Amino acid sequence: MASLDIGIDLGTCTVIATDSTQSVVVREPSVVAVDSRTDKVIEIGSRVYDMIGRTPNYIHVIRPLNEGVISNFAMTEVLIRHMLKKITGAQMLKPRVTLCVPSDTTNVESQSVINAAVSAGARKVYLIEEPVAAAIGAGLDLSKPEGHLIVDIGGGTCDIAVLSLNGIVTKSSIKTAGRLFDEAIIRFVRNKYNLLIGERTAERIKIEVGSVYEGSPEAVTEVKGRDLMTGLPKKIALRRSETLEVLREPMDVILRAVIGVLERTPPELAADIRSNGILLTGGGSRLTGLIQVLEQTTKVPARIAENPEECVAVGTAKSFDYLDKLYDGFVHTSTHIH
Ligand SMILES: Nc1ncnc2c1ncn2[C@@H]1O[C@H](COP(=O)(O)OP(=O)(O)OP(=O)(O)O)[C@@H](O)[C@H]1O
Ligand SMILES: [Mg+2]
């Protein structure tokens, strides 16, 4: 039987699957829509994303991986099954699968994810930690005794890790990431303008004009929402400079966590990191001004990986080449079925 290797990044915002060619083959928002009258899954992924904030109240949009933990196990299984089915299609091949799960996943949950992948058709399942997958996906050579600092800022978690010799030396995982920046914008617009906006609008504002760095050039965007006083639709103009203070709060939490990891890093590796720089992955690292404030605060040069959202997924597929070598990065390996 020909073999098939698949890597899946079970992200809070996006699930991405890659195959042995290490290119992205399926990408879906991590959302599932359920009809609460029948408990039936009615849509998965991108078609659900377009429904967010626009559904009748009996349709529930579920994010199975909320805030970087598996908050709805049954729906996580639905997502895994959906991804595997899309790749393997009608083929009878049972793939080996490497999954990247949120860092705070417990052993029991890990085992459940493995079982879900097995029941969805996987022959053998490996779990890998997010910063290790991110580093491999970004093309770092982890086999040398040389320190690298990876900061992966996703939607639900920010993972910070120092890696050397195929393992994790120091790490920290916090729940301050992209979606908390969106929530900060929602609160700000409500408090300052009495305007209620949804999460998709907040994310658009963050991407278009949000910044954490005072030196970013001014920009403006139009924001539509519901006036809390009149209940009627209203629009305002929002400037980049207004977002600085709002976004600075979650940004400072991330900066403190990075400093914390640097402080716990052995001196030899800290010196490597100073010359290698910080490598940023994850969509959240694209936030305007983030590199500048990170460099200012840590005094270490930083760069964003190419296609930062895809590094973890590419790393999950590439990790099959390293199966014997990686130790700390694999939290769990399992499971044959025949
Ligand atoms: N240009 C941008 N500026 C700021 N944020 C961005 C930009 N592009 C994407 N993002 C944010 O990146 C986040 C998604 O990143 P990513 O796809 O890496 O997350 P994930 O892997 O699904 O989540 P996690 O790793 O936390 O489970 C979202 O919060 C999104 O708003
Ligand atoms: Mg991620």
GROMACS .gro file of C-alpha atoms and ligand atoms in nm:
model
  370
    1MET     CA    1   0.000   0.000   0.000
    2ALA     CA    2   0.135   0.344  -0.090
    3SER     CA    3   0.180   0.565   0.210
    4LEU     CA    4   0.043   0.908   0.268
    5ASP     CA    5   0.166   1.155   0.529
    6ILE     CA    6  -0.048   1.447   0.638
    7GLY     CA    7   0.023   1.731   0.878
    8ILE     CA    8  -0.261   1.926   1.038
    9ASP     CA    9  -0.235   2.249   1.234
   10LEU     CA   10  -0.545   2.263   1.453
   11GLY     CA   11  -0.536   2.639   1.501
   12THR     CA   12  -0.779   2.850   1.699
   13CYS     CA   13  -0.867   3.054   1.391
   14THR     CA   14  -0.766   2.833   1.103
   15VAL     CA   15  -0.713   2.463   1.045
   16ILE     CA   16  -0.452   2.395   0.780
   17ALA     CA   17  -0.359   2.057   0.635
   18THR     CA   18  -0.042   1.985   0.440
   19ASP     CA   19   0.070   1.669   0.264
   20SER     CA   20   0.405   1.512   0.189
   21THR     CA   21   0.479   1.781  -0.071
   22GLN     CA   22   0.469   2.018   0.229
   23SER     CA   23   0.240   2.258   0.057
   24VAL     CA   24  -0.091   2.366   0.201
   25VAL     CA   25  -0.369   2.149   0.066
   26VAL     CA   26  -0.673   2.242   0.272
   27ARG     CA   27  -0.732   2.555   0.473
   28GLU     CA   28  -1.054   2.621   0.666
   29PRO     CA   29  -1.160   2.860   0.941
   30SER     CA   30  -1.192   2.656   1.264
   31VAL     CA   31  -1.568   2.692   1.289
   32VAL     CA   32  -1.862   2.455   1.275
   33ALA     CA   33  -2.232   2.550   1.248
   34VAL     CA   34  -2.482   2.338   1.436
   35ASP     CA   35  -2.862   2.345   1.418
   36SER     CA   36  -2.955   2.348   1.786
   37ARG     CA   37  -3.303   2.209   1.712
   38THR     CA   38  -3.158   1.885   1.579
   39ASP     CA   39  -2.797   1.900   1.705
   40LYS     CA   40  -2.687   1.833   1.345
   41VAL     CA   41  -2.374   1.984   1.197
   42ILE     CA   42  -2.489   2.189   0.900
   43GLU     CA   43  -2.168   2.350   0.772
   44ILE     CA   44  -1.796   2.335   0.840
   45GLY     CA   45  -1.522   2.588   0.774
   46SER     CA   46  -1.532   2.873   0.526
   47ARG     CA   47  -1.907   2.859   0.460
   48VAL     CA   48  -1.964   2.902   0.834
   49TYR     CA   49  -1.720   3.190   0.858
   50ASP     CA   50  -1.938   3.393   0.624
   51MET     CA   51  -2.234   3.331   0.857
   52ILE     CA   52  -2.070   3.467   1.173
   53GLY     CA   53  -2.293   3.732   1.326
   54ARG     CA   54  -2.560   3.669   1.063
   55THR     CA   55  -2.736   3.348   1.169
   56PRO     CA   56  -3.089   3.287   1.298
   57ASN     CA   57  -3.072   3.206   1.666
   58TYR     CA   58  -3.121   2.830   1.630
   59ILE     CA   59  -2.797   2.806   1.434
   60HIS     CA   60  -2.499   2.806   1.666
   61VAL     CA   61  -2.157   2.889   1.533
   62ILE     CA   62  -1.907   2.690   1.737
   63ARG     CA   63  -1.535   2.748   1.762
   64PRO     CA   64  -1.417   2.409   1.888
   65LEU     CA   65  -1.069   2.545   1.967
   66ASN     CA   66  -1.154   2.857   2.157
   67GLU     CA   67  -0.882   3.061   2.325
   68GLY     CA   68  -0.620   2.802   2.245
   69VAL     CA   69  -0.782   2.510   2.423
   70ILE     CA   70  -1.005   2.237   2.293
   71SER     CA   71  -1.334   2.369   2.422
   72ASN     CA   72  -1.561   2.140   2.224
   73PHE     CA   73  -1.421   1.799   2.171
   74ALA     CA   74  -1.696   1.652   1.951
   75MET     CA   75  -1.667   1.944   1.710
   76THR     CA   76  -1.287   1.920   1.704
   77GLU     CA   77  -1.335   1.564   1.589
   78VAL     CA   78  -1.575   1.687   1.319
   79LEU     CA   79  -1.306   1.927   1.196
   80ILE     CA   80  -1.034   1.660   1.188
   81ARG     CA   81  -1.261   1.421   1.002
   82HIS     CA   82  -1.352   1.694   0.752
   83MET     CA   83  -0.986   1.774   0.680
   84LEU     CA   84  -0.881   1.411   0.637
   85LYS     CA   85  -1.176   1.338   0.414
   86LYS     CA   86  -1.097   1.636   0.193
   87ILE     CA   87  -0.743   1.509   0.141
   88THR     CA   88  -0.789   1.138   0.115
   89GLY     CA   89  -1.121   1.165  -0.071
   90ALA     CA   90  -1.241   0.829  -0.192
   91GLN     CA   91  -0.893   0.673  -0.168
   92MET     CA   92  -0.851   0.381   0.062
   93LEU     CA   93  -0.515   0.507   0.187
   94LYS     CA   94  -0.483   0.536   0.560
   95PRO     CA   95  -0.247   0.826   0.624
   96ARG     CA   96   0.004   0.888   0.900
   97VAL     CA   97  -0.096   1.216   1.059
   98THR     CA   98   0.097   1.470   1.264
   99LEU     CA   99  -0.129   1.708   1.451
  100CYS     CA  100  -0.037   2.031   1.620
  101VAL     CA  101  -0.270   2.089   1.914
  102PRO     CA  102  -0.290   2.389   2.150
  103SER     CA  103  -0.013   2.388   2.411
  104ASP     CA  104  -0.245   2.358   2.708
  105THR     CA  105  -0.405   2.039   2.582
  106THR     CA  106  -0.409   1.784   2.863
  107ASN     CA  107  -0.297   1.423   2.825
  108VAL     CA  108  -0.656   1.306   2.827
  109GLU     CA  109  -0.747   1.554   2.555
  110SER     CA  110  -0.438   1.459   2.357
  111GLN     CA  111  -0.543   1.098   2.367
  112SER     CA  112  -0.892   1.198   2.255
  113VAL     CA  113  -0.753   1.394   1.962
  114ILE     CA  114  -0.546   1.093   1.864
  115ASN     CA  115  -0.852   0.873   1.888
  116ALA     CA  116  -1.048   1.121   1.678
  117ALA     CA  117  -0.784   1.115   1.406
  118VAL     CA  118  -0.769   0.737   1.417
  119SER     CA  119  -1.144   0.706   1.393
  120ALA     CA  120  -1.134   0.954   1.105
  121GLY     CA  121  -0.904   0.716   0.918
  122ALA     CA  122  -0.547   0.783   1.034
  123ARG     CA  123  -0.312   0.484   1.050
  124LYS     CA  124  -0.073   0.641   1.298
  125VAL     CA  125  -0.090   0.973   1.479
  126TYR     CA  126   0.179   1.200   1.622
  127LEU     CA  127   0.130   1.519   1.818
  128ILE     CA  128   0.378   1.803   1.796
  129GLU     CA  129   0.411   2.123   1.996
  130GLU     CA  130   0.333   2.445   1.813
  131PRO     CA  131   0.669   2.628   1.846
  132VAL     CA  132   0.860   2.321   1.731
  133ALA     CA  133   0.637   2.282   1.426
  134ALA     CA  134   0.664   2.656   1.359
  135ALA     CA  135   1.043   2.645   1.370
  136ILE     CA  136   1.067   2.343   1.140
  137GLY     CA  137   0.812   2.498   0.904
  138ALA     CA  138   1.007   2.824   0.893
  139GLY     CA  139   1.313   2.628   0.782
  140LEU     CA  140   1.528   2.649   1.096
  141ASP     CA  141   1.785   2.376   1.147
  142LEU     CA  142   1.716   2.261   1.501
  143SER     CA  143   1.970   1.980   1.504
  144LYS     CA  144   2.265   2.204   1.598
  145PRO     CA  145   2.351   2.311   1.952
  146GLU     CA  146   2.246   2.664   1.872
  147GLY     CA  147   1.967   2.864   2.032
  148HIS     CA  148   1.668   3.001   1.842
  149LEU     CA  149   1.383   3.206   1.983
  150ILE     CA  150   1.048   3.148   1.818
  151VAL     CA  151   0.742   3.360   1.892
  152ASP     CA  152   0.422   3.225   1.736
  153ILE     CA  153   0.130   3.465   1.769
  154GLY     CA  154  -0.190   3.297   1.659
  155GLY     CA  155  -0.553   3.381   1.723
  156GLY     CA  156  -0.589   3.218   2.065
  157THR     CA  157  -0.239   3.157   2.193
  158CYS     CA  158   0.105   3.309   2.181
  159ASP     CA  159   0.375   3.047   2.213
  160ILE     CA  160   0.727   3.156   2.293
  161ALA     CA  161   1.009   2.902   2.295
  162VAL     CA  162   1.384   2.873   2.289
  163LEU     CA  163   1.483   2.572   2.082
  164SER     CA  164   1.818   2.399   2.051
  165LEU     CA  165   1.935   2.048   1.965
  166ASN     CA  166   1.594   1.926   1.850
  167GLY     CA  167   1.422   2.021   2.171
  168ILE     CA  168   1.262   2.296   2.375
  169VAL     CA  169   1.491   2.463   2.629
  170THR     CA  170   1.258   2.727   2.772
  171LYS     CA  171   0.900   2.809   2.681
  172SER     CA  172   0.591   2.999   2.772
  173SER     CA  173   0.240   2.985   2.633
  174ILE     CA  174  -0.010   3.261   2.701
  175LYS     CA  175  -0.366   3.320   2.592
  176THR     CA  176  -0.302   3.671   2.473
  177ALA     CA  177  -0.306   3.662   2.094
  178GLY     CA  178  -0.496   3.792   1.790
  179ARG     CA  179  -0.848   3.754   1.918
  180LEU     CA  180  -0.779   3.948   2.238
  181PHE     CA  181  -0.665   4.239   2.023
  182ASP     CA  182  -1.001   4.220   1.842
  183GLU     CA  183  -1.188   4.217   2.173
  184ALA     CA  184  -0.994   4.521   2.290
  185ILE     CA  185  -1.108   4.704   1.976
  186ILE     CA  186  -1.473   4.603   2.031
  187ARG     CA  187  -1.460   4.740   2.389
  188PHE     CA  188  -1.291   5.061   2.281
  189VAL     CA  189  -1.539   5.137   2.001
  190ARG     CA  190  -1.829   5.066   2.237
  191ASN     CA  191  -1.695   5.286   2.516
  192LYS     CA  192  -1.578   5.577   2.306
  193TYR     CA  193  -1.842   5.587   2.031
  194ASN     CA  194  -2.136   5.397   2.183
  195LEU     CA  195  -2.107   5.177   1.879
  196LEU     CA  196  -2.157   4.802   1.884
  197ILE     CA  197  -1.944   4.614   1.630
  198GLY     CA  198  -1.896   4.242   1.563
  199GLU     CA  199  -1.577   4.037   1.581
  200ARG     CA  200  -1.522   4.036   1.206
  201THR     CA  201  -1.539   4.415   1.191
  202ALA     CA  202  -1.298   4.439   1.482
  203GLU     CA  203  -1.053   4.207   1.308
  204ARG     CA  204  -1.075   4.413   0.989
  205ILE     CA  205  -1.004   4.732   1.186
  206LYS     CA  206  -0.702   4.567   1.349
  207ILE     CA  207  -0.561   4.451   1.016
  208GLU     CA  208  -0.633   4.773   0.825
  209VAL     CA  209  -0.539   5.042   1.075
  210GLY     CA  210  -0.439   4.879   1.404
  211SER     CA  211  -0.088   4.950   1.529
  212VAL     CA  212   0.115   4.911   1.847
  213TYR     CA  213   0.393   5.146   1.741
  214GLU     CA  214   0.374   5.524   1.767
  215GLY     CA  215   0.594   5.573   1.461
  216SER     CA  216   0.346   5.404   1.220
  217PRO     CA  217   0.199   5.652   0.969
  218GLU     CA  218  -0.159   5.767   1.035
  219ALA     CA  219  -0.441   5.577   0.861
  220VAL     CA  220  -0.820   5.588   0.878
  221THR     CA  221  -1.099   5.339   0.823
  222GLU     CA  222  -1.477   5.357   0.814
  223VAL     CA  223  -1.651   5.150   1.080
  224LYS     CA  224  -2.017   5.051   1.066
  225GLY     CA  225  -2.212   4.917   1.361
  226ARG     CA  226  -2.520   4.972   1.576
  227ASP     CA  227  -2.559   5.283   1.787
  228LEU     CA  228  -2.620   5.172   2.145
  229MET     CA  229  -2.831   5.482   2.221
  230THR     CA  230  -3.065   5.479   1.924
  231GLY     CA  231  -3.039   5.112   1.822
  232LEU     CA  232  -2.988   5.230   1.464
  233PRO     CA  233  -2.703   5.165   1.220
  234LYS     CA  234  -2.427   5.423   1.243
  235LYS     CA  235  -2.082   5.473   1.094
  236ILE     CA  236  -1.772   5.645   1.222
  237ALA     CA  237  -1.418   5.710   1.105
  238LEU     CA  238  -1.152   5.546   1.317
  239ARG     CA  239  -0.790   5.657   1.310
  240ARG     CA  240  -0.479   5.445   1.362
  241SER     CA  241  -0.360   5.671   1.642
  242GLU     CA  242  -0.673   5.583   1.841
  243THR     CA  243  -0.583   5.215   1.834
  244LEU     CA  244  -0.235   5.258   1.980
  245GLU     CA  245  -0.330   5.268   2.345
  246VAL     CA  246  -0.602   5.005   2.302
  247LEU     CA  247  -0.372   4.750   2.144
  248ARG     CA  248  -0.077   4.833   2.361
  249GLU     CA  249  -0.230   4.653   2.659
  250PRO     CA  250  -0.238   4.300   2.506
  251MET     CA  251   0.092   4.380   2.332
  252ASP     CA  252   0.258   4.451   2.666
  253VAL     CA  253   0.143   4.112   2.797
  254ILE     CA  254   0.317   3.945   2.501
  255LEU     CA  255   0.630   4.156   2.547
  256ARG     CA  256   0.650   4.065   2.915
  257ALA     CA  257   0.620   3.696   2.830
  258VAL     CA  258   0.903   3.721   2.573
  259ILE     CA  259   1.124   3.900   2.827
  260GLY     CA  260   1.037   3.630   3.081
  261VAL     CA  261   1.155   3.355   2.845
  262LEU     CA  262   1.474   3.545   2.763
  263GLU     CA  263   1.545   3.585   3.134
  264ARG     CA  264   1.512   3.211   3.185
  265THR     CA  265   1.737   3.124   2.890
  266PRO     CA  266   2.089   2.995   2.968
  267PRO     CA  267   2.352   3.259   2.881
  268GLU     CA  268   2.517   3.073   2.592
  269LEU     CA  269   2.185   3.032   2.416
  270ALA     CA  270   2.088   3.391   2.495
  271ALA     CA  271   2.400   3.500   2.310
  272ASP     CA  272   2.299   3.286   2.008
  273ILE     CA  273   1.956   3.443   2.012
  274ARG     CA  274   2.104   3.791   2.014
  275SER     CA  275   2.287   3.710   1.691
  276ASN     CA  276   2.021   3.488   1.527
  277GLY     CA  277   1.735   3.723   1.617
  278ILE     CA  278   1.376   3.643   1.706
  279LEU     CA  279   1.172   3.455   1.449
  280LEU     CA  280   0.803   3.544   1.440
  281THR     CA  281   0.535   3.312   1.305
  282GLY     CA  282   0.153   3.306   1.316
  283GLY     CA  283  -0.088   3.555   1.164
  284GLY     CA  284  -0.085   3.778   1.472
  285SER     CA  285   0.279   3.865   1.408
  286ARG     CA  286   0.168   4.071   1.108
  287LEU     CA  287   0.021   4.339   1.334
  288THR     CA  288   0.156   4.677   1.228
  289GLY     CA  289   0.436   4.797   1.452
  290LEU     CA  290   0.478   4.468   1.636
  291ILE     CA  291   0.832   4.406   1.511
  292GLN     CA  292   0.938   4.758   1.609
  293VAL     CA  293   0.812   4.738   1.968
  294LEU     CA  294   0.947   4.386   2.008
  295GLU     CA  295   1.293   4.498   1.895
  296GLN     CA  296   1.280   4.811   2.111
  297THR     CA  297   1.184   4.617   2.420
  298THR     CA  298   1.411   4.315   2.385
  299LYS     CA  299   1.703   4.485   2.205
  300VAL     CA  300   1.712   4.175   1.985
  301PRO     CA  301   1.652   4.193   1.608
  302ALA     CA  302   1.327   4.028   1.493
  303ARG     CA  303   1.192   3.907   1.160
  304ILE     CA  304   0.866   3.757   1.038
  305ALA     CA  305   0.886   3.420   0.865
  306GLU     CA  306   0.766   3.389   0.509
  307ASN     CA  307   0.393   3.299   0.508
  308PRO     CA  308   0.380   3.317   0.889
  309GLU     CA  309   0.031   3.161   0.913
  310GLU     CA  310   0.150   2.848   0.733
  311CYS     CA  311   0.472   2.773   0.921
  312VAL     CA  312   0.311   2.543   1.179
  313ALA     CA  313   0.118   2.349   0.917
  314VAL     CA  314   0.423   2.310   0.692
  315GLY     CA  315   0.624   2.205   0.999
  316THR     CA  316   0.373   1.934   1.089
  317ALA     CA  317   0.421   1.772   0.747
  318LYS     CA  318   0.800   1.822   0.748
  319SER     CA  319   0.821   1.667   1.094
  320PHE     CA  320   0.790   1.319   0.942
  321ASP     CA  321   1.155   1.363   0.836
  322TYR     CA  322   1.253   1.420   1.199
  323LEU     CA  323   1.046   1.159   1.377
  324ASP     CA  324   1.345   0.983   1.530
  325LYS     CA  325   1.532   1.298   1.616
  326LEU     CA  326   1.292   1.531   1.789
  327TYR     CA  327   1.236   1.464   2.151
  328ASP     CA  328   1.090   1.748   2.355
  329GLY     CA  329   0.879   1.869   2.066
  330PHE     CA  330   0.666   1.561   2.046
  331VAL     CA  331   0.430   1.557   2.336
  332HIS     CA  332   0.268   1.235   2.244
  333THR     CA  333   0.298   0.968   1.986
  334SER     CA  334   0.059   0.693   1.925
  335THR     CA  335  -0.120   0.454   1.791
  336HIS     CA  336  -0.144   0.180   1.541
  337ILE     CA  337  -0.463   0.040   1.416
  338HIS     CA  338  -0.487  -0.242   1.171
  339LIG     N1  339  -0.224   4.175   0.893
  339LIG     C1  340  -0.257   4.134   1.017
  339LIG     N2  341  -0.244   4.218   1.122
  339LIG     C2  342  -0.279   4.178   1.247
  339LIG     N3  343  -0.328   4.056   1.276
  339LIG     C3  344  -0.344   3.969   1.174
  339LIG     C4  345  -0.310   4.002   1.040
  339LIG     N4  346  -0.336   3.895   0.961
  339LIG     C5  347  -0.386   3.798   1.043
  339LIG     N5  348  -0.391   3.842   1.171
  339LIG     C6  349  -0.440   3.771   1.289
  339LIG     O1  350  -0.375   3.647   1.302
  339LIG     C7  351  -0.459   3.559   1.380
  339LIG     C8  352  -0.463   3.423   1.317
  339LIG     O2  353  -0.333   3.373   1.309
  339LIG     P1  354  -0.309   3.217   1.285
  339LIG     O3  355  -0.379   3.174   1.161
  339LIG     O4  356  -0.162   3.196   1.295
  339LIG     O5  357  -0.384   3.158   1.414
  339LIG     P2  358  -0.415   3.007   1.456
  339LIG     O6  359  -0.296   2.924   1.425
  339LIG     O7  360  -0.544   2.965   1.396
  339LIG     O8  361  -0.435   3.024   1.614
  339LIG     P3  362  -0.357   2.955   1.738
  339LIG     O9  363  -0.215   2.931   1.694
  339LIG    O10  364  -0.368   3.055   1.847
  339LIG    O11  365  -0.433   2.831   1.768
  339LIG     C9  366  -0.597   3.624   1.384
  339LIG    O12  367  -0.620   3.678   1.512
  339LIG    C10  368  -0.586   3.733   1.279
  339LIG    O13  369  -0.670   3.843   1.308
  340MG      MG  370  -0.133   2.857   1.526
   0.00000   0.00000   0.00000
